[in-house]
Amino acid sequence: MNRLFQVNASMGLMLETTCSLNGHGAVHQFAPSKDPKLRINQIRQAGELEVPFTTGLLIGIGETHNDRLHALEVIASLAEEFNHIQEVILQPHALGSSQKLKPKEDGHGAIPSKSDYILFGNDSVAELPQLVKFAREILPATVQIQIPPNLILHGGGGEGWHILLQCIENGAGDLGGISPKDEVNPD
Protein backbone atom coordinates (compact mmCIF):
# COMPACT_ATOMS: atom_id res chain seq x y z
CA MET A 1 0.00 0.00 0.00
CA ASN A 2 2.85 2.36 0.75
CA ARG A 3 4.28 1.96 -2.76
CA LEU A 4 0.87 2.25 -4.42
CA PHE A 5 0.08 5.36 -2.40
CA GLN A 6 2.94 7.15 -4.16
CA VAL A 7 0.96 7.01 -7.43
CA ASN A 8 -2.62 6.75 -6.20
CA ALA A 9 -4.65 9.34 -4.29
CA SER A 10 -6.71 6.77 -2.40
CA MET A 11 -7.38 3.05 -2.21
CA GLY A 12 -10.19 0.79 -1.17
CA LEU A 13 -11.40 -2.65 -0.24
CA MET A 14 -14.98 -3.68 0.36
CA LEU A 15 -15.36 -5.13 3.84
CA GLU A 16 -18.66 -6.65 2.59
CA THR A 17 -19.61 -8.12 5.98
CA THR A 18 -18.18 -9.00 9.37
CA CYS A 19 -20.00 -12.32 9.57
CA SER A 20 -18.36 -15.44 8.23
CA LEU A 21 -19.97 -16.57 5.00
CA ASN A 22 -17.28 -19.07 4.01
CA GLY A 23 -18.77 -22.30 5.37
CA HIS A 24 -20.04 -25.14 3.21
CA GLY A 25 -22.60 -23.81 0.73
CA ALA A 26 -22.12 -20.18 1.78
CA VAL A 27 -21.51 -17.41 -0.72
CA HIS A 28 -17.79 -17.08 0.15
CA GLN A 29 -17.10 -20.81 0.44
CA PHE A 30 -14.42 -20.65 -2.27
CA ALA A 31 -13.17 -17.12 -1.50
CA PRO A 32 -10.61 -17.23 1.33
CA SER A 33 -9.62 -13.60 0.67
CA LYS A 34 -13.12 -12.53 1.76
CA ASP A 35 -12.51 -13.58 5.35
CA PRO A 36 -13.75 -10.58 7.37
CA LYS A 37 -10.73 -10.70 9.70
CA LEU A 38 -8.34 -10.36 6.76
CA ARG A 39 -10.30 -7.46 5.31
CA ILE A 40 -10.56 -5.63 8.64
CA ASN A 41 -6.81 -6.06 9.05
CA GLN A 42 -6.21 -4.59 5.58
CA ILE A 43 -8.41 -1.57 6.36
CA ARG A 44 -6.54 -1.15 9.67
CA GLN A 45 -3.18 -1.31 7.85
CA ALA A 46 -4.34 1.46 5.52
CA GLY A 47 -5.15 3.55 8.58
CA GLU A 48 -1.75 2.90 10.13
CA LEU A 49 -0.14 4.02 6.85
CA GLU A 50 -2.45 7.07 6.66
CA VAL A 51 -3.77 5.97 3.27
CA PRO A 52 -7.17 7.52 2.41
CA PHE A 53 -9.55 4.61 2.01
CA THR A 54 -12.96 3.58 0.71
CA THR A 55 -14.77 0.52 1.98
CA GLY A 56 -18.33 -0.73 2.11
CA LEU A 57 -20.91 -3.42 2.61
CA LEU A 58 -22.27 -5.84 0.05
CA ILE A 59 -25.90 -6.23 1.06
CA GLY A 60 -27.96 -9.31 0.34
CA ILE A 61 -25.33 -12.07 0.36
CA GLY A 62 -26.67 -13.92 3.40
CA GLU A 63 -26.09 -11.52 6.28
CA THR A 64 -28.72 -10.38 8.77
CA HIS A 65 -29.78 -6.84 9.66
CA ASN A 66 -27.69 -7.07 12.84
CA ASP A 67 -24.69 -8.27 10.81
CA ARG A 68 -24.94 -5.12 8.69
CA LEU A 69 -25.11 -2.87 11.75
CA HIS A 70 -22.12 -4.63 13.28
CA ALA A 71 -20.10 -4.15 10.09
CA LEU A 72 -20.94 -0.42 10.13
CA GLU A 73 -19.83 -0.20 13.77
CA VAL A 74 -16.50 -1.85 12.91
CA ILE A 75 -15.96 0.58 10.04
CA ALA A 76 -16.89 3.53 12.27
CA SER A 77 -14.41 2.38 14.90
CA LEU A 78 -11.59 2.19 12.34
CA ALA A 79 -12.58 5.57 10.89
CA GLU A 80 -12.51 7.17 14.33
CA GLU A 81 -9.20 5.55 15.24
CA PHE A 82 -7.30 6.47 12.07
CA ASN A 83 -9.40 9.16 10.32
CA HIS A 84 -8.64 7.59 6.94
CA ILE A 85 -11.98 6.27 5.70
CA GLN A 86 -13.38 8.70 3.16
CA GLU A 87 -16.41 6.80 2.01
CA VAL A 88 -18.57 3.76 2.72
CA ILE A 89 -20.40 2.16 -0.17
CA LEU A 90 -23.71 0.46 0.62
CA GLN A 91 -24.09 -1.83 -2.36
CA PRO A 92 -27.06 -4.14 -2.84
CA HIS A 93 -26.04 -7.44 -4.35
CA ALA A 94 -27.60 -8.01 -7.75
CA LEU A 95 -28.05 -11.67 -8.58
CA GLY A 96 -26.45 -12.84 -11.79
CA SER A 97 -28.30 -15.26 -14.02
CA SER A 98 -26.17 -18.18 -12.81
CA GLN A 99 -26.40 -17.34 -9.09
CA LYS A 100 -28.78 -18.86 -6.59
CA LEU A 101 -28.62 -17.88 -2.93
CA LYS A 102 -30.29 -19.83 -0.17
CA PRO A 103 -31.14 -18.84 3.40
CA LYS A 104 -28.33 -19.36 5.91
CA GLU A 105 -29.12 -21.93 8.58
CA ASP A 106 -28.40 -21.39 12.26
CA GLY A 107 -26.00 -24.36 12.50
CA HIS A 108 -28.74 -26.74 13.61
CA GLY A 109 -30.57 -26.81 10.28
CA ALA A 110 -33.10 -24.11 11.18
CA ILE A 111 -33.57 -20.91 9.21
CA PRO A 112 -33.61 -17.79 11.44
CA SER A 113 -36.91 -16.28 12.55
CA LYS A 114 -38.61 -13.45 10.66
CA SER A 115 -36.96 -10.91 12.99
CA ASP A 116 -33.54 -12.17 11.83
CA TYR A 117 -34.66 -12.52 8.22
CA ILE A 118 -31.72 -12.69 5.86
CA LEU A 119 -32.22 -10.69 2.69
CA PHE A 120 -30.81 -12.05 -0.52
CA GLY A 121 -30.04 -10.39 -3.82
CA ASN A 122 -32.58 -7.90 -5.13
CA ASP A 123 -34.78 -8.24 -2.02
CA SER A 124 -32.16 -6.27 -0.08
CA VAL A 125 -32.79 -3.07 -2.07
CA ALA A 126 -35.99 -2.27 -0.15
CA GLU A 127 -34.05 -2.13 3.13
CA LEU A 128 -31.40 0.23 1.76
CA PRO A 129 -32.99 3.58 2.81
CA GLN A 130 -33.18 2.42 6.44
CA LEU A 131 -29.61 1.13 6.28
CA VAL A 132 -28.42 4.50 4.93
CA LYS A 133 -30.15 6.17 7.89
CA PHE A 134 -28.42 3.84 10.37
CA ALA A 135 -25.09 4.34 8.60
CA ARG A 136 -25.41 8.11 8.85
CA GLU A 137 -26.02 7.75 12.60
CA ILE A 138 -23.16 5.28 13.16
CA LEU A 139 -20.41 6.63 10.90
CA PRO A 140 -18.43 9.81 11.59
CA ALA A 141 -19.87 12.85 9.80
CA THR A 142 -16.71 13.13 7.68
CA VAL A 143 -17.36 9.74 6.05
CA GLN A 144 -19.44 9.95 2.88
CA ILE A 145 -22.10 7.33 2.13
CA GLN A 146 -22.25 6.13 -1.45
CA ILE A 147 -25.11 4.24 -3.05
CA PRO A 148 -25.10 2.86 -6.61
CA PRO A 149 -28.19 4.08 -8.52
CA ASN A 150 -27.75 1.51 -11.29
CA LEU A 151 -28.23 -1.35 -8.79
CA ILE A 152 -31.08 0.36 -6.94
CA LEU A 153 -33.01 1.13 -10.10
CA HIS A 154 -32.30 -2.35 -11.47
CA GLY A 155 -33.19 -4.20 -8.27
CA GLY A 156 -35.90 -1.92 -6.89
CA GLY A 157 -38.56 -2.72 -9.46
CA GLY A 158 -41.13 0.06 -9.80
CA GLU A 159 -40.03 1.43 -6.43
CA GLY A 160 -36.45 2.09 -7.61
CA TRP A 161 -36.72 5.87 -7.92
CA HIS A 162 -38.57 6.17 -4.62
CA ILE A 163 -35.88 4.07 -2.87
CA LEU A 164 -33.11 6.15 -4.45
CA LEU A 165 -34.67 9.42 -3.26
CA GLN A 166 -35.20 8.01 0.24
CA CYS A 167 -31.52 7.04 0.39
CA ILE A 168 -30.51 10.59 -0.49
CA GLU A 169 -32.91 12.03 2.10
CA ASN A 170 -31.49 9.65 4.73
CA GLY A 171 -27.89 10.73 4.21
CA ALA A 172 -26.37 9.24 1.07
CA GLY A 173 -24.21 11.96 -0.46
CA ASP A 174 -22.54 10.17 -3.36
CA LEU A 175 -24.20 8.45 -6.29
CA GLY A 176 -21.54 6.02 -7.45
CA GLY A 177 -22.02 3.20 -9.88
CA ILE A 178 -23.46 5.32 -12.65
CA SER A 179 -22.59 3.35 -15.75
CA PRO A 180 -24.50 1.74 -18.60
CA LYS A 181 -22.98 -1.68 -17.85
CA ASP A 182 -21.79 -3.30 -14.64
CA GLU A 183 -18.52 -4.98 -15.58
CA VAL A 184 -18.57 -7.36 -12.59
CA ASN A 185 -22.15 -8.50 -13.04
CA PRO A 186 -23.46 -7.64 -16.56
CA ASP A 187 -26.93 -9.03 -15.68
PDB file of C-alpha atoms in Angstrom:
ATOM      1  CA  MET A   1       0.000   0.000   0.000  1.00  0.00           C
ATOM      2  CA  ASN A   2       2.855   2.363   0.750  1.00  0.00           C
ATOM      3  CA  ARG A   3       4.277   1.962  -2.762  1.00  0.00           C
ATOM      4  CA  LEU A   4       0.869   2.254  -4.416  1.00  0.00           C
ATOM      5  CA  PHE A   5       0.077   5.358  -2.402  1.00  0.00           C
ATOM      6  CA  GLN A   6       2.943   7.153  -4.165  1.00  0.00           C
ATOM      7  CA  VAL A   7       0.960   7.008  -7.434  1.00  0.00           C
ATOM      8  CA  ASN A   8      -2.619   6.753  -6.204  1.00  0.00           C
ATOM      9  CA  ALA A   9      -4.650   9.338  -4.290  1.00  0.00           C
ATOM     10  CA  SER A  10      -6.712   6.768  -2.403  1.00  0.00           C
ATOM     11  CA  MET A  11      -7.379   3.049  -2.209  1.00  0.00           C
ATOM     12  CA  GLY A  12     -10.188   0.787  -1.175  1.00  0.00           C
ATOM     13  CA  LEU A  13     -11.401  -2.649  -0.241  1.00  0.00           C
ATOM     14  CA  MET A  14     -14.984  -3.681   0.360  1.00  0.00           C
ATOM     15  CA  LEU A  15     -15.359  -5.130   3.842  1.00  0.00           C
ATOM     16  CA  GLU A  16     -18.661  -6.648   2.592  1.00  0.00           C
ATOM     17  CA  THR A  17     -19.610  -8.118   5.978  1.00  0.00           C
ATOM     18  CA  THR A  18     -18.182  -8.996   9.372  1.00  0.00           C
ATOM     19  CA  CYS A  19     -20.002 -12.325   9.574  1.00  0.00           C
ATOM     20  CA  SER A  20     -18.361 -15.444   8.232  1.00  0.00           C
ATOM     21  CA  LEU A  21     -19.968 -16.574   4.996  1.00  0.00           C
ATOM     22  CA  ASN A  22     -17.275 -19.065   4.006  1.00  0.00           C
ATOM     23  CA  GLY A  23     -18.768 -22.301   5.366  1.00  0.00           C
ATOM     24  CA  HIS A  24     -20.041 -25.141   3.208  1.00  0.00           C
ATOM     25  CA  GLY A  25     -22.596 -23.813   0.727  1.00  0.00           C
ATOM     26  CA  ALA A  26     -22.121 -20.176   1.782  1.00  0.00           C
ATOM     27  CA  VAL A  27     -21.513 -17.412  -0.721  1.00  0.00           C
ATOM     28  CA  HIS A  28     -17.787 -17.084   0.153  1.00  0.00           C
ATOM     29  CA  GLN A  29     -17.101 -20.814   0.436  1.00  0.00           C
ATOM     30  CA  PHE A  30     -14.425 -20.645  -2.272  1.00  0.00           C
ATOM     31  CA  ALA A  31     -13.170 -17.118  -1.503  1.00  0.00           C
ATOM     32  CA  PRO A  32     -10.610 -17.225   1.332  1.00  0.00           C
ATOM     33  CA  SER A  33      -9.620 -13.603   0.672  1.00  0.00           C
ATOM     34  CA  LYS A  34     -13.119 -12.533   1.760  1.00  0.00           C
ATOM     35  CA  ASP A  35     -12.510 -13.584   5.355  1.00  0.00           C
ATOM     36  CA  PRO A  36     -13.751 -10.578   7.366  1.00  0.00           C
ATOM     37  CA  LYS A  37     -10.734 -10.697   9.705  1.00  0.00           C
ATOM     38  CA  LEU A  38      -8.337 -10.363   6.755  1.00  0.00           C
ATOM     39  CA  ARG A  39     -10.303  -7.465   5.314  1.00  0.00           C
ATOM     40  CA  ILE A  40     -10.562  -5.633   8.638  1.00  0.00           C
ATOM     41  CA  ASN A  41      -6.812  -6.057   9.055  1.00  0.00           C
ATOM     42  CA  GLN A  42      -6.212  -4.589   5.578  1.00  0.00           C
ATOM     43  CA  ILE A  43      -8.408  -1.566   6.363  1.00  0.00           C
ATOM     44  CA  ARG A  44      -6.542  -1.153   9.668  1.00  0.00           C
ATOM     45  CA  GLN A  45      -3.181  -1.311   7.852  1.00  0.00           C
ATOM     46  CA  ALA A  46      -4.336   1.457   5.521  1.00  0.00           C
ATOM     47  CA  GLY A  47      -5.149   3.549   8.579  1.00  0.00           C
ATOM     48  CA  GLU A  48      -1.747   2.903  10.128  1.00  0.00           C
ATOM     49  CA  LEU A  49      -0.145   4.023   6.849  1.00  0.00           C
ATOM     50  CA  GLU A  50      -2.449   7.071   6.658  1.00  0.00           C
ATOM     51  CA  VAL A  51      -3.769   5.969   3.274  1.00  0.00           C
ATOM     52  CA  PRO A  52      -7.168   7.522   2.413  1.00  0.00           C
ATOM     53  CA  PHE A  53      -9.545   4.610   2.009  1.00  0.00           C
ATOM     54  CA  THR A  54     -12.963   3.581   0.713  1.00  0.00           C
ATOM     55  CA  THR A  55     -14.770   0.517   1.984  1.00  0.00           C
ATOM     56  CA  GLY A  56     -18.327  -0.728   2.113  1.00  0.00           C
ATOM     57  CA  LEU A  57     -20.911  -3.425   2.610  1.00  0.00           C
ATOM     58  CA  LEU A  58     -22.272  -5.838   0.048  1.00  0.00           C
ATOM     59  CA  ILE A  59     -25.896  -6.228   1.055  1.00  0.00           C
ATOM     60  CA  GLY A  60     -27.959  -9.308   0.338  1.00  0.00           C
ATOM     61  CA  ILE A  61     -25.331 -12.069   0.361  1.00  0.00           C
ATOM     62  CA  GLY A  62     -26.673 -13.923   3.398  1.00  0.00           C
ATOM     63  CA  GLU A  63     -26.093 -11.519   6.282  1.00  0.00           C
ATOM     64  CA  THR A  64     -28.724 -10.381   8.767  1.00  0.00           C
ATOM     65  CA  HIS A  65     -29.777  -6.839   9.658  1.00  0.00           C
ATOM     66  CA  ASN A  66     -27.686  -7.072  12.845  1.00  0.00           C
ATOM     67  CA  ASP A  67     -24.690  -8.272  10.815  1.00  0.00           C
ATOM     68  CA  ARG A  68     -24.937  -5.123   8.692  1.00  0.00           C
ATOM     69  CA  LEU A  69     -25.112  -2.868  11.752  1.00  0.00           C
ATOM     70  CA  HIS A  70     -22.121  -4.634  13.285  1.00  0.00           C
ATOM     71  CA  ALA A  71     -20.098  -4.146  10.090  1.00  0.00           C
ATOM     72  CA  LEU A  72     -20.937  -0.416  10.129  1.00  0.00           C
ATOM     73  CA  GLU A  73     -19.831  -0.204  13.766  1.00  0.00           C
ATOM     74  CA  VAL A  74     -16.496  -1.854  12.910  1.00  0.00           C
ATOM     75  CA  ILE A  75     -15.960   0.581  10.045  1.00  0.00           C
ATOM     76  CA  ALA A  76     -16.890   3.527  12.273  1.00  0.00           C
ATOM     77  CA  SER A  77     -14.406   2.381  14.902  1.00  0.00           C
ATOM     78  CA  LEU A  78     -11.589   2.189  12.339  1.00  0.00           C
ATOM     79  CA  ALA A  79     -12.579   5.568  10.889  1.00  0.00           C
ATOM     80  CA  GLU A  80     -12.508   7.173  14.329  1.00  0.00           C
ATOM     81  CA  GLU A  81      -9.199   5.548  15.242  1.00  0.00           C
ATOM     82  CA  PHE A  82      -7.299   6.474  12.068  1.00  0.00           C
ATOM     83  CA  ASN A  83      -9.396   9.162  10.324  1.00  0.00           C
ATOM     84  CA  HIS A  84      -8.639   7.587   6.943  1.00  0.00           C
ATOM     85  CA  ILE A  85     -11.984   6.274   5.696  1.00  0.00           C
ATOM     86  CA  GLN A  86     -13.379   8.697   3.163  1.00  0.00           C
ATOM     87  CA  GLU A  87     -16.407   6.795   2.007  1.00  0.00           C
ATOM     88  CA  VAL A  88     -18.573   3.765   2.724  1.00  0.00           C
ATOM     89  CA  ILE A  89     -20.401   2.157  -0.173  1.00  0.00           C
ATOM     90  CA  LEU A  90     -23.712   0.459   0.617  1.00  0.00           C
ATOM     91  CA  GLN A  91     -24.091  -1.833  -2.359  1.00  0.00           C
ATOM     92  CA  PRO A  92     -27.059  -4.141  -2.843  1.00  0.00           C
ATOM     93  CA  HIS A  93     -26.044  -7.444  -4.346  1.00  0.00           C
ATOM     94  CA  ALA A  94     -27.596  -8.007  -7.747  1.00  0.00           C
ATOM     95  CA  LEU A  95     -28.049 -11.673  -8.577  1.00  0.00           C
ATOM     96  CA  GLY A  96     -26.446 -12.839 -11.790  1.00  0.00           C
ATOM     97  CA  SER A  97     -28.298 -15.256 -14.021  1.00  0.00           C
ATOM     98  CA  SER A  98     -26.174 -18.179 -12.815  1.00  0.00           C
ATOM     99  CA  GLN A  99     -26.402 -17.345  -9.089  1.00  0.00           C
ATOM    100  CA  LYS A 100     -28.782 -18.858  -6.595  1.00  0.00           C
ATOM    101  CA  LEU A 101     -28.619 -17.881  -2.931  1.00  0.00           C
ATOM    102  CA  LYS A 102     -30.292 -19.834  -0.172  1.00  0.00           C
ATOM    103  CA  PRO A 103     -31.137 -18.839   3.405  1.00  0.00           C
ATOM    104  CA  LYS A 104     -28.332 -19.358   5.909  1.00  0.00           C
ATOM    105  CA  GLU A 105     -29.121 -21.933   8.575  1.00  0.00           C
ATOM    106  CA  ASP A 106     -28.400 -21.390  12.260  1.00  0.00           C
ATOM    107  CA  GLY A 107     -25.998 -24.360  12.503  1.00  0.00           C
ATOM    108  CA  HIS A 108     -28.743 -26.738  13.613  1.00  0.00           C
ATOM    109  CA  GLY A 109     -30.567 -26.808  10.282  1.00  0.00           C
ATOM    110  CA  ALA A 110     -33.100 -24.113  11.181  1.00  0.00           C
ATOM    111  CA  ILE A 111     -33.572 -20.911   9.211  1.00  0.00           C
ATOM    112  CA  PRO A 112     -33.613 -17.787  11.436  1.00  0.00           C
ATOM    113  CA  SER A 113     -36.915 -16.278  12.547  1.00  0.00           C
ATOM    114  CA  LYS A 114     -38.611 -13.453  10.657  1.00  0.00           C
ATOM    115  CA  SER A 115     -36.956 -10.909  12.995  1.00  0.00           C
ATOM    116  CA  ASP A 116     -33.544 -12.167  11.831  1.00  0.00           C
ATOM    117  CA  TYR A 117     -34.656 -12.520   8.216  1.00  0.00           C
ATOM    118  CA  ILE A 118     -31.720 -12.685   5.858  1.00  0.00           C
ATOM    119  CA  LEU A 119     -32.223 -10.687   2.690  1.00  0.00           C
ATOM    120  CA  PHE A 120     -30.812 -12.051  -0.515  1.00  0.00           C
ATOM    121  CA  GLY A 121     -30.044 -10.393  -3.815  1.00  0.00           C
ATOM    122  CA  ASN A 122     -32.577  -7.902  -5.134  1.00  0.00           C
ATOM    123  CA  ASP A 123     -34.782  -8.242  -2.025  1.00  0.00           C
ATOM    124  CA  SER A 124     -32.156  -6.273  -0.078  1.00  0.00           C
ATOM    125  CA  VAL A 125     -32.794  -3.073  -2.073  1.00  0.00           C
ATOM    126  CA  ALA A 126     -35.988  -2.275  -0.149  1.00  0.00           C
ATOM    127  CA  GLU A 127     -34.052  -2.127   3.134  1.00  0.00           C
ATOM    128  CA  LEU A 128     -31.396   0.230   1.758  1.00  0.00           C
ATOM    129  CA  PRO A 129     -32.986   3.578   2.814  1.00  0.00           C
ATOM    130  CA  GLN A 130     -33.182   2.421   6.440  1.00  0.00           C
ATOM    131  CA  LEU A 131     -29.612   1.134   6.280  1.00  0.00           C
ATOM    132  CA  VAL A 132     -28.425   4.499   4.932  1.00  0.00           C
ATOM    133  CA  LYS A 133     -30.152   6.175   7.889  1.00  0.00           C
ATOM    134  CA  PHE A 134     -28.425   3.844  10.366  1.00  0.00           C
ATOM    135  CA  ALA A 135     -25.086   4.336   8.597  1.00  0.00           C
ATOM    136  CA  ARG A 136     -25.414   8.111   8.850  1.00  0.00           C
ATOM    137  CA  GLU A 137     -26.025   7.754  12.602  1.00  0.00           C
ATOM    138  CA  ILE A 138     -23.163   5.279  13.157  1.00  0.00           C
ATOM    139  CA  LEU A 139     -20.410   6.634  10.898  1.00  0.00           C
ATOM    140  CA  PRO A 140     -18.434   9.811  11.595  1.00  0.00           C
ATOM    141  CA  ALA A 141     -19.869  12.853   9.801  1.00  0.00           C
ATOM    142  CA  THR A 142     -16.706  13.131   7.681  1.00  0.00           C
ATOM    143  CA  VAL A 143     -17.360   9.738   6.050  1.00  0.00           C
ATOM    144  CA  GLN A 144     -19.444   9.951   2.880  1.00  0.00           C
ATOM    145  CA  ILE A 145     -22.099   7.329   2.133  1.00  0.00           C
ATOM    146  CA  GLN A 146     -22.248   6.127  -1.452  1.00  0.00           C
ATOM    147  CA  ILE A 147     -25.114   4.245  -3.046  1.00  0.00           C
ATOM    148  CA  PRO A 148     -25.097   2.859  -6.610  1.00  0.00           C
ATOM    149  CA  PRO A 149     -28.187   4.077  -8.521  1.00  0.00           C
ATOM    150  CA  ASN A 150     -27.755   1.508 -11.285  1.00  0.00           C
ATOM    151  CA  LEU A 151     -28.226  -1.348  -8.785  1.00  0.00           C
ATOM    152  CA  ILE A 152     -31.084   0.360  -6.938  1.00  0.00           C
ATOM    153  CA  LEU A 153     -33.014   1.131 -10.097  1.00  0.00           C
ATOM    154  CA  HIS A 154     -32.296  -2.352 -11.475  1.00  0.00           C
ATOM    155  CA  GLY A 155     -33.192  -4.200  -8.268  1.00  0.00           C
ATOM    156  CA  GLY A 156     -35.899  -1.924  -6.891  1.00  0.00           C
ATOM    157  CA  GLY A 157     -38.560  -2.722  -9.456  1.00  0.00           C
ATOM    158  CA  GLY A 158     -41.131   0.056  -9.799  1.00  0.00           C
ATOM    159  CA  GLU A 159     -40.026   1.426  -6.428  1.00  0.00           C
ATOM    160  CA  GLY A 160     -36.455   2.087  -7.612  1.00  0.00           C
ATOM    161  CA  TRP A 161     -36.715   5.873  -7.920  1.00  0.00           C
ATOM    162  CA  HIS A 162     -38.573   6.166  -4.616  1.00  0.00           C
ATOM    163  CA  ILE A 163     -35.885   4.069  -2.868  1.00  0.00           C
ATOM    164  CA  LEU A 164     -33.115   6.148  -4.450  1.00  0.00           C
ATOM    165  CA  LEU A 165     -34.670   9.422  -3.260  1.00  0.00           C
ATOM    166  CA  GLN A 166     -35.204   8.014   0.241  1.00  0.00           C
ATOM    167  CA  CYS A 167     -31.523   7.038   0.394  1.00  0.00           C
ATOM    168  CA  ILE A 168     -30.512  10.594  -0.487  1.00  0.00           C
ATOM    169  CA  GLU A 169     -32.909  12.034   2.102  1.00  0.00           C
ATOM    170  CA  ASN A 170     -31.495   9.647   4.727  1.00  0.00           C
ATOM    171  CA  GLY A 171     -27.888  10.731   4.207  1.00  0.00           C
ATOM    172  CA  ALA A 172     -26.372   9.242   1.068  1.00  0.00           C
ATOM    173  CA  GLY A 173     -24.209  11.962  -0.460  1.00  0.00           C
ATOM    174  CA  ASP A 174     -22.538  10.174  -3.363  1.00  0.00           C
ATOM    175  CA  LEU A 175     -24.199   8.445  -6.286  1.00  0.00           C
ATOM    176  CA  GLY A 176     -21.537   6.022  -7.450  1.00  0.00           C
ATOM    177  CA  GLY A 177     -22.019   3.196  -9.877  1.00  0.00           C
ATOM    178  CA  ILE A 178     -23.461   5.320 -12.645  1.00  0.00           C
ATOM    179  CA  SER A 179     -22.594   3.350 -15.746  1.00  0.00           C
ATOM    180  CA  PRO A 180     -24.502   1.742 -18.597  1.00  0.00           C
ATOM    181  CA  LYS A 181     -22.984  -1.683 -17.849  1.00  0.00           C
ATOM    182  CA  ASP A 182     -21.790  -3.300 -14.642  1.00  0.00           C
ATOM    183  CA  GLU A 183     -18.516  -4.982 -15.576  1.00  0.00           C
ATOM    184  CA  VAL A 184     -18.574  -7.356 -12.588  1.00  0.00           C
ATOM    185  CA  ASN A 185     -22.154  -8.502 -13.044  1.00  0.00           C
ATOM    186  CA  PRO A 186     -23.459  -7.639 -16.562  1.00  0.00           C
ATOM    187  CA  ASP A 187     -26.931  -9.027 -15.679  1.00  0.00           C
TER     188      ASP A 187
END
